Amino acid sequence: MISAVEKQIVSLLQDGDKKAINLLYQNYADSLYGVIQKVIKDDDTAQDVLQETFVKIWRYSKKYDSSKAKLFTWLYRIAYNTAIDKVRSQKNKSGNEVQIETSAVYKITSNELNQDVLDIKKHLNSIEEKYQIVIKALFFEGMTQQEASDELEIPLGTIKSRLKIGLRELKKIYNP
């Protein structure tokens, strides 16, 4: 059940009204900060990520679709992904550069690549939609199984079953 405050926030977001940010901050900042702190332990960095999260929320506010996800789920994903992005960018800045001379990535010949697998998105369309949705969420949108369960409003066990069956169906295509 959607609360009156949540309905008001969604309406303001859809209208591009800046009052939505104040209401979002009052109602969700502490929870989102908690989400961010699970990923980032440094308080100053976590505060910066919270700020970035609210900027992204505002930037993408017109894209929010209440039929696809609850407001908090949408906010949670933005906060979590922003925190993960921050961790990745800090790791990249800390000198973890790829050593091209020792990397085999640029030495792969086209004969070594399985050409059949490169068209997985095309083959994905040949399996039932309920399996497609789960595989796309997990592999192409980078969701965890729990996130896919929450986002798609499908029980976690069903997500796991559909993943297993969907992968088995794809295997039949690639290994007839």
Coordinates of N, CA, C and O in Angstrom, one line a residue:
M1 N 0.8 -1.2 0.0 CA 0.0 0.0 0.0 C 0.9 1.2 0.0 O 1.8 1.4 0.8
I2 N 0.6 2.2 -0.9 CA 1.4 3.4 -1.0 C 0.9 4.4 0.0 O -0.3 4.7 0.0
S3 N 1.8 5.0 0.7 CA 1.4 6.1 1.7 C 1.1 7.4 1.0 O 1.4 7.6 -0.2
A4 N 0.4 8.2 1.7 CA 0.0 9.5 1.1 C 1.2 10.4 0.8 O 1.3 11.0 -0.3
V5 N 2.2 10.3 1.7 CA 3.5 11.0 1.4 C 4.2 10.5 0.2 O 4.7 11.3 -0.6
E6 N 4.2 9.2 0.0 CA 4.9 8.6 -1.1 C 4.2 9.0 -2.4 O 4.8 9.4 -3.4
K7 N 2.8 9.0 -2.4 CA 2.1 9.5 -3.6 C 2.4 10.9 -3.9 O 2.5 11.3 -5.1
Q8 N 2.5 11.7 -2.8 CA 2.8 13.2 -3.0 C 4.2 13.3 -3.6 O 4.4 14.1 -4.6
I9 N 5.2 12.6 -3.1 CA 6.5 12.6 -3.6 C 6.6 12.2 -5.1 O 7.2 12.9 -5.9
V10 N 5.9 11.1 -5.4 CA 5.9 10.6 -6.8 C 5.3 11.7 -7.7 O 5.8 12.0 -8.8
S11 N 4.2 12.2 -7.3 CA 3.5 13.3 -8.1 C 4.4 14.5 -8.3 O 4.5 15.0 -9.5
L12 N 5.1 14.9 -7.3 CA 6.0 16.1 -7.4 C 7.2 15.7 -8.3 O 7.6 16.6 -9.1
L13 N 7.7 14.5 -8.2 CA 8.8 14.1 -9.0 C 8.4 14.1 -10.5 O 9.1 14.6 -11.3
Q14 N 7.2 13.6 -10.8 CA 6.7 13.5 -12.2 C 6.5 14.9 -12.7 O 6.7 15.1 -13.9
D15 N 6.2 15.8 -11.9 CA 5.9 17.2 -12.3 C 7.2 18.0 -12.3 O 7.2 19.2 -12.8
G16 N 8.3 17.5 -11.9 CA 9.6 18.2 -11.8 C 9.6 19.3 -10.8 O 10.3 20.3 -10.9
D17 N 8.8 19.1 -9.7 CA 8.7 20.1 -8.6 C 9.8 19.9 -7.6 O 10.0 18.8 -7.1
K18 N 10.6 20.9 -7.3 CA 11.8 20.8 -6.5 C 11.4 20.4 -5.0 O 12.2 20.0 -4.2
K19 N 10.1 20.6 -4.7 CA 9.7 20.2 -3.3 C 9.9 18.7 -3.1 O 10.0 18.3 -1.9
A20 N 9.9 18.0 -4.1 CA 10.0 16.5 -4.0 C 11.4 16.2 -3.4 O 11.4 15.2 -2.6
I21 N 12.4 16.9 -3.7 CA 13.7 16.6 -3.1 C 13.7 16.8 -1.6 O 14.3 16.0 -0.9
N22 N 13.1 17.9 -1.2 CA 13.0 18.1 0.3 C 12.3 16.9 1.0 O 12.7 16.4 2.0
L23 N 11.1 16.5 0.4 CA 10.4 15.5 1.0 C 11.1 14.1 0.9 O 11.1 13.3 1.9
L24 N 11.8 13.9 -0.2 CA 12.6 12.7 -0.3 C 13.7 12.7 0.8 O 13.9 11.7 1.4
Y25 N 14.4 13.8 0.9 CA 15.4 13.9 1.9 C 14.9 13.7 3.3 O 15.5 12.9 4.1
Q26 N 13.8 14.3 3.7 CA 13.2 14.1 5.0 C 12.8 12.7 5.3 O 13.0 12.2 6.4
N27 N 12.3 12.0 4.3 CA 11.7 10.7 4.5 C 12.7 9.5 4.2 O 12.4 8.4 4.7
Y28 N 13.7 9.8 3.4 CA 14.5 8.6 2.9 C 16.0 8.8 3.1 O 16.7 7.8 2.9
A29 N 16.5 10.0 3.5 CA 17.9 10.2 3.5 C 18.6 9.2 4.5 O 19.7 8.7 4.2
D30 N 18.0 9.1 5.7 CA 18.7 8.2 6.7 C 18.7 6.7 6.2 O 19.8 6.1 6.3
S31 N 17.7 6.3 5.6 CA 17.7 4.9 5.0 C 18.7 4.7 3.9 O 19.4 3.7 3.8
L32 N 18.7 5.7 3.0 CA 19.7 5.6 1.9 C 21.1 5.7 2.4 O 22.0 5.1 1.8
Y33 N 21.3 6.6 3.4 CA 22.6 6.7 4.0 C 23.1 5.4 4.5 O 24.2 4.9 4.4
G34 N 22.2 4.6 5.2 CA 22.5 3.3 5.7 C 22.8 2.3 4.6 O 23.8 1.5 4.8
V35 N 22.1 2.4 3.5 CA 22.5 1.6 2.3 C 23.9 1.9 1.8 O 24.7 1.0 1.6
I36 N 24.2 3.1 1.7 CA 25.5 3.6 1.2 C 26.6 3.1 2.2 O 27.7 2.7 1.8
Q37 N 26.3 3.3 3.5 CA 27.4 2.9 4.5 C 27.7 1.4 4.5 O 28.8 1.0 5.0
K38 N 26.8 0.6 4.0 CA 27.1 -0.8 3.9 C 28.1 -1.1 2.8 O 28.9 -2.1 2.9
V39 N 28.2 -0.2 1.9 CA 29.2 -0.3 0.8 C 30.5 0.5 1.1 O 31.6 0.1 0.8
I40 N 30.3 1.7 1.6 CA 31.4 2.7 1.9 C 31.5 2.9 3.4 O 30.5 3.4 4.0
K41 N 32.6 2.6 3.9 CA 32.8 2.7 5.4 C 33.1 4.2 5.8 O 32.9 4.6 6.9
D42 N 33.8 4.9 4.9 CA 34.2 6.3 5.3 C 33.0 7.2 5.3 O 32.3 7.4 4.3
D43 N 32.8 7.9 6.4 CA 31.6 8.8 6.6 C 31.6 9.9 5.6 O 30.5 10.3 5.0
D44 N 32.7 10.6 5.4 CA 32.8 11.7 4.5 C 32.5 11.3 3.0 O 31.7 11.9 2.3
T45 N 33.0 10.2 2.6 CA 32.7 9.7 1.3 C 31.3 9.2 1.2 O 30.6 9.5 0.1
A46 N 30.8 8.6 2.2 CA 29.4 8.2 2.2 C 28.4 9.4 2.1 O 27.4 9.3 1.4
Q47 N 28.8 10.5 2.8 CA 28.0 11.7 2.6 C 28.0 12.3 1.2 O 27.0 12.7 0.7
D48 N 29.2 12.2 0.6 CA 29.3 12.7 -0.8 C 28.5 11.8 -1.7 O 27.8 12.3 -2.6
V49 N 28.5 10.5 -1.5 CA 27.7 9.6 -2.3 C 26.2 9.8 -2.1 O 25.4 9.8 -3.0
L50 N 25.8 10.1 -0.9 CA 24.4 10.5 -0.6 C 24.0 11.7 -1.4 O 22.9 11.7 -2.0
Q51 N 24.9 12.7 -1.4 CA 24.6 13.9 -2.2 C 24.5 13.5 -3.7 O 23.5 14.0 -4.4
E52 N 25.4 12.7 -4.2 CA 25.4 12.3 -5.6 C 24.1 11.5 -5.9 O 23.5 11.7 -7.0
T53 N 23.7 10.7 -4.9 CA 22.4 10.0 -5.1 C 21.2 10.9 -5.3 O 20.4 10.6 -6.2
F54 N 21.1 11.9 -4.5 CA 20.0 12.8 -4.7 C 20.1 13.6 -6.0 O 19.0 13.9 -6.6
V55 N 21.3 13.9 -6.4 CA 21.4 14.5 -7.7 C 20.9 13.6 -8.8 O 20.1 14.0 -9.7
K56 N 21.3 12.3 -8.7 CA 20.8 11.3 -9.7 C 19.3 11.1 -9.7 O 18.6 11.0 -10.7
I57 N 18.8 11.1 -8.4 CA 17.3 10.9 -8.3 C 16.6 12.0 -9.0 O 15.6 11.8 -9.7
W58 N 17.1 13.2 -8.8 CA 16.5 14.4 -9.4 C 16.6 14.3 -10.9 O 15.6 14.5 -11.7
R59 N 17.8 14.0 -11.4 CA 18.1 13.9 -12.8 C 17.2 12.8 -13.5 O 16.7 13.0 -14.6
Y60 N 17.0 11.7 -12.8 CA 16.2 10.6 -13.4 C 14.7 10.6 -13.0 O 14.0 9.6 -13.2
S61 N 14.3 11.6 -12.3 CA 13.0 11.6 -11.7 C 11.8 11.3 -12.7 O 10.9 10.6 -12.3
K62 N 12.0 11.8 -13.9 CA 10.9 11.6 -14.9 C 10.9 10.1 -15.3 O 9.9 9.7 -15.9
K63 N 11.9 9.4 -15.1 CA 12.0 8.0 -15.6 C 11.4 7.0 -14.5 O 11.2 5.9 -14.9
Y64 N 11.1 7.5 -13.4 CA 10.5 6.6 -12.3 C 9.1 6.1 -12.8 O 8.3 6.9 -13.2
D65 N 8.9 4.8 -12.7 CA 7.7 4.2 -13.1 C 7.2 3.4 -11.9 O 7.7 2.3 -11.6
S66 N 6.1 3.9 -11.3 CA 5.6 3.2 -10.1 C 5.0 1.8 -10.4 O 4.9 1.0 -9.5
S67 N 4.8 1.5 -11.7 CA 4.3 0.2 -12.0 C 5.4 -0.9 -12.1 O 5.2 -2.1 -12.1
K68 N 6.6 -0.4 -12.2 CA 7.8 -1.3 -12.3 C 8.4 -1.5 -10.9 O 9.0 -2.6 -10.7
A69 N 8.4 -0.5 -10.0 CA 9.1 -0.7 -8.8 C 8.5 0.3 -7.7 O 8.0 1.4 -8.1
K70 N 8.6 -0.1 -6.5 CA 8.2 0.8 -5.4 C 9.2 1.9 -5.3 O 10.3 1.8 -5.7
L71 N 8.7 3.0 -4.8 CA 9.6 4.2 -4.8 C 10.9 3.9 -4.0 O 12.0 4.2 -4.5
F72 N 10.8 3.2 -2.8 CA 12.0 3.0 -2.1 C 12.9 2.0 -2.8 O 14.2 2.2 -2.8
T73 N 12.4 1.1 -3.5 CA 13.2 0.1 -4.3 C 14.0 0.9 -5.3 O 15.2 0.7 -5.5
W74 N 13.4 1.8 -6.0 CA 14.0 2.6 -7.0 C 15.1 3.5 -6.4 O 16.2 3.6 -6.9
L75 N 14.8 4.1 -5.3 CA 15.8 5.0 -4.6 C 16.9 4.1 -4.1 O 18.1 4.5 -4.2
Y76 N 16.6 3.0 -3.5 CA 17.7 2.1 -3.0 C 18.6 1.7 -4.1 O 19.9 1.7 -3.9
R77 N 18.1 1.3 -5.3 CA 19.0 0.9 -6.4 C 19.9 2.1 -6.8 O 21.1 1.9 -7.1
I78 N 19.4 3.3 -6.9 CA 20.2 4.4 -7.3 C 21.3 4.6 -6.2 O 22.5 4.8 -6.6
A79 N 20.9 4.6 -4.9 CA 21.9 4.8 -3.9 C 23.0 3.7 -3.9 O 24.2 4.0 -3.8
Y80 N 22.5 2.5 -4.0 CA 23.5 1.3 -4.0 C 24.4 1.4 -5.2 O 25.6 1.2 -5.1
N81 N 23.9 1.6 -6.4 CA 24.7 1.7 -7.6 C 25.7 2.8 -7.6 O 26.8 2.7 -8.0
T82 N 25.2 4.0 -7.0 CA 26.1 5.1 -6.9 C 27.3 4.8 -5.9 O 28.4 5.1 -6.2
A83 N 27.0 4.1 -4.8 CA 28.0 3.7 -3.9 C 29.0 2.7 -4.6 O 30.2 2.9 -4.4
I84 N 28.5 1.8 -5.3 CA 29.4 0.8 -6.0 C 30.2 1.5 -7.0 O 31.4 1.2 -7.1
D85 N 29.6 2.5 -7.8 CA 30.4 3.2 -8.7 C 31.5 4.0 -8.1 O 32.6 4.1 -8.6
K86 N 31.3 4.6 -6.9 CA 32.3 5.3 -6.1 C 33.4 4.4 -5.7 O 34.6 4.7 -5.9
V87 N 33.1 3.2 -5.2 CA 34.1 2.2 -4.9 C 35.0 1.9 -6.1 O 36.2 1.8 -6.0
R88 N 34.3 1.6 -7.2 CA 35.1 1.2 -8.4 C 36.0 2.4 -8.8 O 37.1 2.1 -9.2
S89 N 35.5 3.6 -8.8 CA 36.3 4.7 -9.3 C 37.5 4.9 -8.3 O 38.6 5.3 -8.8
Q90 N 37.3 4.7 -7.0 CA 38.4 4.9 -6.1 C 39.4 3.8 -6.3 O 40.6 4.0 -6.2
K91 N 39.0 2.6 -6.6 CA 40.0 1.5 -6.9 C 40.7 1.8 -8.2 O 41.9 1.6 -8.3
N92 N 40.1 2.4 -9.2 CA 40.8 2.7 -10.4 C 41.8 3.8 -10.2 O 42.8 3.8 -10.8
K93 N 41.4 4.8 -9.3 CA 42.3 5.9 -9.0 C 43.5 5.5 -8.2 O 44.5 6.1 -8.2
S94 N 43.4 4.4 -7.5 CA 44.4 4.0 -6.5 C 45.6 3.2 -7.2 O 46.4 2.6 -6.6
G95 N 45.6 3.3 -8.5 CA 46.8 2.7 -9.2 C 46.6 1.3 -9.7 O 47.5 0.6 -10.1
N96 N 45.4 0.8 -9.7 CA 45.1 -0.5 -10.2 C 44.9 -0.5 -11.7 O 43.8 -0.7 -12.2
E97 N 45.9 -0.2 -12.4 CA 45.8 0.0 -13.8 C 46.1 -1.3 -14.5 O 46.8 -2.2 -14.0
V98 N 45.4 -1.5 -15.6 CA 45.6 -2.7 -16.4 C 47.0 -2.7 -17.1 O 47.3 -1.6 -17.7
Q99 N 47.8 -3.7 -17.0 CA 49.1 -3.8 -17.6 C 48.9 -4.4 -19.0 O 48.8 -5.6 -19.1
I100 N 48.8 -3.5 -20.0 CA 48.5 -4.0 -21.4 C 49.5 -5.0 -21.9 O 49.2 -5.9 -22.5
E101 N 50.8 -4.7 -21.5 CA 51.9 -5.6 -22.0 C 51.7 -7.1 -21.5 O 52.0 -8.0 -22.3
T102 N 51.1 -7.2 -20.3 CA 51.0 -8.6 -19.8 C 49.6 -9.1 -20.0 O 49.3 -10.3 -19.6
S103 N 48.7 -8.3 -20.5 CA 47.3 -8.8 -20.7 C 47.2 -9.6 -22.0 O 47.7 -9.2 -23.0
A104 N 46.4 -10.6 -21.9 CA 46.1 -11.5 -23.0 C 44.8 -11.0 -23.8 O 44.5 -11.5 -24.8
V105 N 44.2 -10.0 -23.3 CA 42.9 -9.5 -23.9 C 43.1 -9.1 -25.3 O 42.3 -9.4 -26.2
Y106 N 44.2 -8.4 -25.6 CA 44.4 -7.8 -26.9 C 45.0 -8.9 -27.9 O 45.2 -8.6 -29.0
K107 N 45.3 -10.0 -27.3 CA 46.0 -11.1 -28.1 C 45.0 -12.2 -28.6 O 45.5 -13.1 -29.2
I108 N 43.8 -12.0 -28.2 CA 42.8 -13.1 -28.6 C 42.5 -12.9 -30.1 O 42.2 -11.8 -30.6
T109 N 42.6 -14.0 -30.8 CA 42.2 -14.0 -32.2 C 40.7 -14.4 -32.4 O 40.1 -14.9 -31.5
S110 N 40.2 -14.0 -33.5 CA 38.8 -14.3 -33.7 C 38.5 -15.8 -33.7 O 37.3 -16.2 -33.4
N111 N 39.5 -16.6 -34.0 CA 39.3 -18.1 -33.9 C 39.0 -18.6 -32.5 O 38.4 -19.6 -32.3
E112 N 39.6 -17.8 -31.5 CA 39.5 -18.3 -30.1 C 38.1 -17.9 -29.5 O 37.7 -18.4 -28.5
L113 N 37.4 -17.0 -30.2 CA 36.1 -16.6 -29.7 C 35.0 -17.5 -30.2 O 35.1 -17.8 -31.4
N114 N 34.1 -17.9 -29.4 CA 33.0 -18.7 -29.8 C 32.0 -17.7 -30.5 O 31.2 -17.1 -29.8
Q115 N 32.0 -17.7 -31.8 CA 31.1 -16.8 -32.5 C 29.7 -17.0 -32.3 O 28.9 -16.1 -32.4
D116 N 29.3 -18.2 -31.9 CA 27.9 -18.5 -31.6 C 27.3 -17.8 -30.4 O 26.2 -17.5 -30.3
V117 N 28.2 -17.6 -29.4 CA 27.8 -17.0 -28.2 C 27.7 -15.5 -28.2 O 27.1 -14.9 -27.4
L118 N 28.3 -14.9 -29.2 CA 28.3 -13.4 -29.3 C 26.9 -12.9 -29.6 O 26.7 -11.7 -29.4
D119 N 26.0 -13.7 -30.1 CA 24.7 -13.2 -30.4 C 23.7 -13.7 -29.4 O 22.5 -14.0 -29.7
I120 N 24.1 -13.7 -28.1 CA 23.2 -14.2 -27.1 C 21.9 -13.4 -26.9 O 20.9 -14.0 -26.7
K121 N 21.9 -12.1 -27.2 CA 20.7 -11.3 -27.0 C 19.7 -11.8 -28.1 O 18.5 -11.8 -27.8
K122 N 20.2 -12.1 -29.3 CA 19.3 -12.6 -30.3 C 18.6 -14.0 -29.9 O 17.4 -14.1 -30.0
H123 N 19.4 -14.9 -29.4 CA 18.9 -16.2 -29.0 C 18.1 -16.1 -27.8 O 17.2 -16.9 -27.6
L124 N 18.3 -15.1 -26.9 CA 17.5 -14.9 -25.7 C 16.0 -14.7 -26.1 O 15.2 -15.2 -25.4
N125 N 15.8 -14.1 -27.2 CA 14.4 -13.9 -27.7 C 13.7 -15.1 -28.1 O 12.5 -15.1 -28.3
S126 N 14.4 -16.2 -28.2 CA 13.8 -17.5 -28.6 C 13.3 -18.3 -27.5 O 12.7 -19.3 -27.7
I127 N 13.6 -17.9 -26.2 CA 13.0 -18.6 -25.1 C 11.9 -17.9 -24.5 O 11.6 -16.7 -24.9
E128 N 11.1 -18.5 -23.6 CA 9.9 -17.9 -23.1 C 10.2 -16.6 -22.4 O 11.3 -16.4 -21.7
E129 N 9.3 -15.6 -22.5 CA 9.5 -14.3 -21.9 C 9.8 -14.3 -20.4 O 10.6 -13.5 -20.0
K130 N 9.1 -15.2 -19.7 CA 9.4 -15.2 -18.2 C 10.8 -15.5 -17.9 O 11.3 -15.0 -16.9
Y131 N 11.5 -16.3 -18.7 CA 12.9 -16.6 -18.5 C 13.8 -15.5 -19.0 O 14.8 -15.1 -18.4
Q132 N 13.3 -14.9 -20.1 CA 14.1 -13.7 -20.7 C 14.2 -12.6 -19.7 O 15.3 -12.0 -19.5
I133 N 13.1 -12.3 -19.0 CA 13.0 -11.1 -18.1 C 14.0 -11.4 -17.0 O 14.8 -10.5 -16.6
V134 N 14.1 -12.6 -16.4 CA 15.0 -12.9 -15.3 C 16.4 -12.8 -15.8 O 17.3 -12.2 -15.1
I135 N 16.7 -13.4 -16.9 CA 18.1 -13.4 -17.4 C 18.6 -12.0 -17.7 O 19.7 -11.6 -17.4
K136 N 17.7 -11.2 -18.3 CA 18.1 -9.8 -18.7 C 18.4 -9.1 -17.4 O 19.3 -8.3 -17.3
A137 N 17.5 -9.2 -16.4 CA 17.7 -8.5 -15.1 C 19.0 -8.9 -14.5 O 19.8 -8.0 -14.0
L138 N 19.3 -10.2 -14.4 CA 20.5 -10.7 -13.7 C 21.8 -10.4 -14.5 O 22.8 -10.0 -14.0
F139 N 21.8 -10.6 -15.8 CA 23.0 -10.6 -16.6 C 23.3 -9.3 -17.3 O 24.4 -8.8 -17.5
F140 N 22.2 -8.6 -17.8 CA 22.4 -7.4 -18.6 C 22.1 -6.1 -17.8 O 22.6 -5.1 -18.1
E141 N 21.4 -6.2 -16.7 CA 21.1 -5.1 -15.8 C 22.0 -5.2 -14.5 O 21.9 -4.3 -13.7
G142 N 22.6 -6.3 -14.3 CA 23.6 -6.4 -13.2 C 22.9 -6.6 -11.8 O 23.5 -6.3 -10.8
M143 N 21.6 -7.0 -11.8 CA 21.0 -7.1 -10.5 C 21.4 -8.4 -9.8 O 21.8 -9.4 -10.5
T144 N 21.3 -8.4 -8.5 CA 21.5 -9.7 -7.8 C 20.1 -10.4 -7.9 O 19.1 -9.8 -8.3
Q145 N 20.1 -11.7 -7.5 CA 18.8 -12.4 -7.5 C 17.8 -11.7 -6.6 O 16.6 -11.6 -6.9
Q146 N 18.2 -11.3 -5.4 CA 17.3 -10.6 -4.5 C 16.8 -9.3 -5.0 O 15.6 -9.0 -4.9
E147 N 17.7 -8.5 -5.7 CA 17.2 -7.3 -6.3 C 16.2 -7.5 -7.4 O 15.2 -6.8 -7.5
A148 N 16.5 -8.6 -8.2 CA 15.5 -8.9 -9.3 C 14.2 -9.3 -8.7 O 13.2 -9.0 -9.2
S149 N 14.3 -10.1 -7.6 CA 13.0 -10.5 -6.9 C 12.2 -9.3 -6.5 O 11.0 -9.2 -6.7
D150 N 12.9 -8.3 -5.8 CA 12.2 -7.1 -5.4 C 11.7 -6.3 -6.5 O 10.6 -5.8 -6.5
E151 N 12.6 -6.1 -7.5 CA 12.2 -5.2 -8.6 C 11.1 -5.8 -9.5 O 10.2 -5.0 -9.9
L152 N 11.2 -7.0 -9.7 CA 10.2 -7.7 -10.6 C 9.0 -8.2 -9.8 O 8.0 -8.7 -10.4
E153 N 9.0 -8.1 -8.5 CA 8.0 -8.5 -7.6 C 7.6 -10.0 -7.9 O 6.5 -10.4 -8.0
I154 N 8.7 -10.8 -7.9 CA 8.6 -12.2 -8.1 C 9.4 -12.9 -7.0 O 10.4 -12.4 -6.6
P155 N 8.8 -13.9 -6.4 CA 9.5 -14.6 -5.2 C 10.9 -15.0 -5.6 O 11.2 -15.4 -6.7
L156 N 11.8 -14.9 -4.6 CA 13.2 -15.3 -4.9 C 13.4 -16.7 -5.4 O 14.1 -17.0 -6.3
G157 N 12.6 -17.7 -4.9 CA 12.7 -19.0 -5.4 C 12.3 -19.1 -6.8 O 12.9 -19.9 -7.6
T158 N 11.3 -18.4 -7.2 CA 10.9 -18.4 -8.6 C 12.0 -17.8 -9.5 O 12.2 -18.3 -10.6
I159 N 12.6 -16.7 -9.0 CA 13.8 -16.1 -9.8 C 14.8 -17.2 -10.0 O 15.3 -17.4 -11.2
K160 N 15.2 -17.9 -9.0 CA 16.2 -18.9 -9.1 C 15.8 -20.1 -10.1 O 16.6 -20.5 -10.9
S161 N 14.5 -20.5 -10.0 CA 14.0 -21.5 -10.9 C 14.0 -21.1 -12.3 O 14.4 -21.8 -13.2
R162 N 13.5 -19.8 -12.5 CA 13.5 -19.3 -13.9 C 14.9 -19.1 -14.5 O 15.1 -19.3 -15.7
L163 N 15.8 -18.7 -13.7 CA 17.2 -18.6 -14.1 C 17.7 -19.9 -14.6 O 18.3 -20.1 -15.7
K164 N 17.5 -20.9 -13.7 CA 18.0 -22.3 -14.0 C 17.4 -22.8 -15.3 O 18.1 -23.3 -16.2
I165 N 16.1 -22.7 -15.4 CA 15.4 -23.2 -16.6 C 15.8 -22.4 -17.9 O 16.1 -22.9 -18.9
G166 N 15.9 -21.1 -17.7 CA 16.3 -20.2 -18.8 C 17.6 -20.5 -19.3 O 17.9 -20.6 -20.6
L167 N 18.6 -20.7 -18.4 CA 19.9 -21.1 -18.8 C 20.0 -22.5 -19.5 O 20.7 -22.7 -20.5
R168 N 19.2 -23.4 -19.0 CA 19.1 -24.7 -19.6 C 18.5 -24.6 -21.0 O 19.0 -25.3 -22.0
E169 N 17.5 -23.7 -21.2 CA 17.0 -23.5 -22.6 C 18.0 -22.9 -23.5 O 18.1 -23.3 -24.7
L170 N 18.8 -21.9 -23.0 CA 19.8 -21.4 -23.8 C 20.9 -22.4 -24.2 O 21.4 -22.4 -25.3
K171 N 21.2 -23.2 -23.2 CA 22.2 -24.3 -23.5 C 21.8 -25.2 -24.6 O 22.6 -25.6 -25.4
K172 N 20.4 -25.5 -24.7 CA 19.9 -26.3 -25.8 C 20.2 -25.7 -27.1 O 20.4 -26.3 -28.1
I173 N 20.1 -24.3 -27.2 CA 20.3 -23.6 -28.4 C 21.8 -23.7 -28.8 O 22.1 -23.9 -30.0
Y174 N 22.7 -23.5 -27.8 CA 24.1 -23.5 -28.1 C 24.8 -24.9 -28.2 O 25.8 -25.1 -28.9
N175 N 24.2 -25.9 -27.5 CA 24.7 -27.2 -27.6 C 23.6 -28.2 -27.9 O 23.1 -28.9 -27.1
P176 N 23.1 -28.2 -29.2 CA 21.9 -29.0 -29.5 C 22.2 -30.5 -29.4 O 23.3 -30.9 -29.5

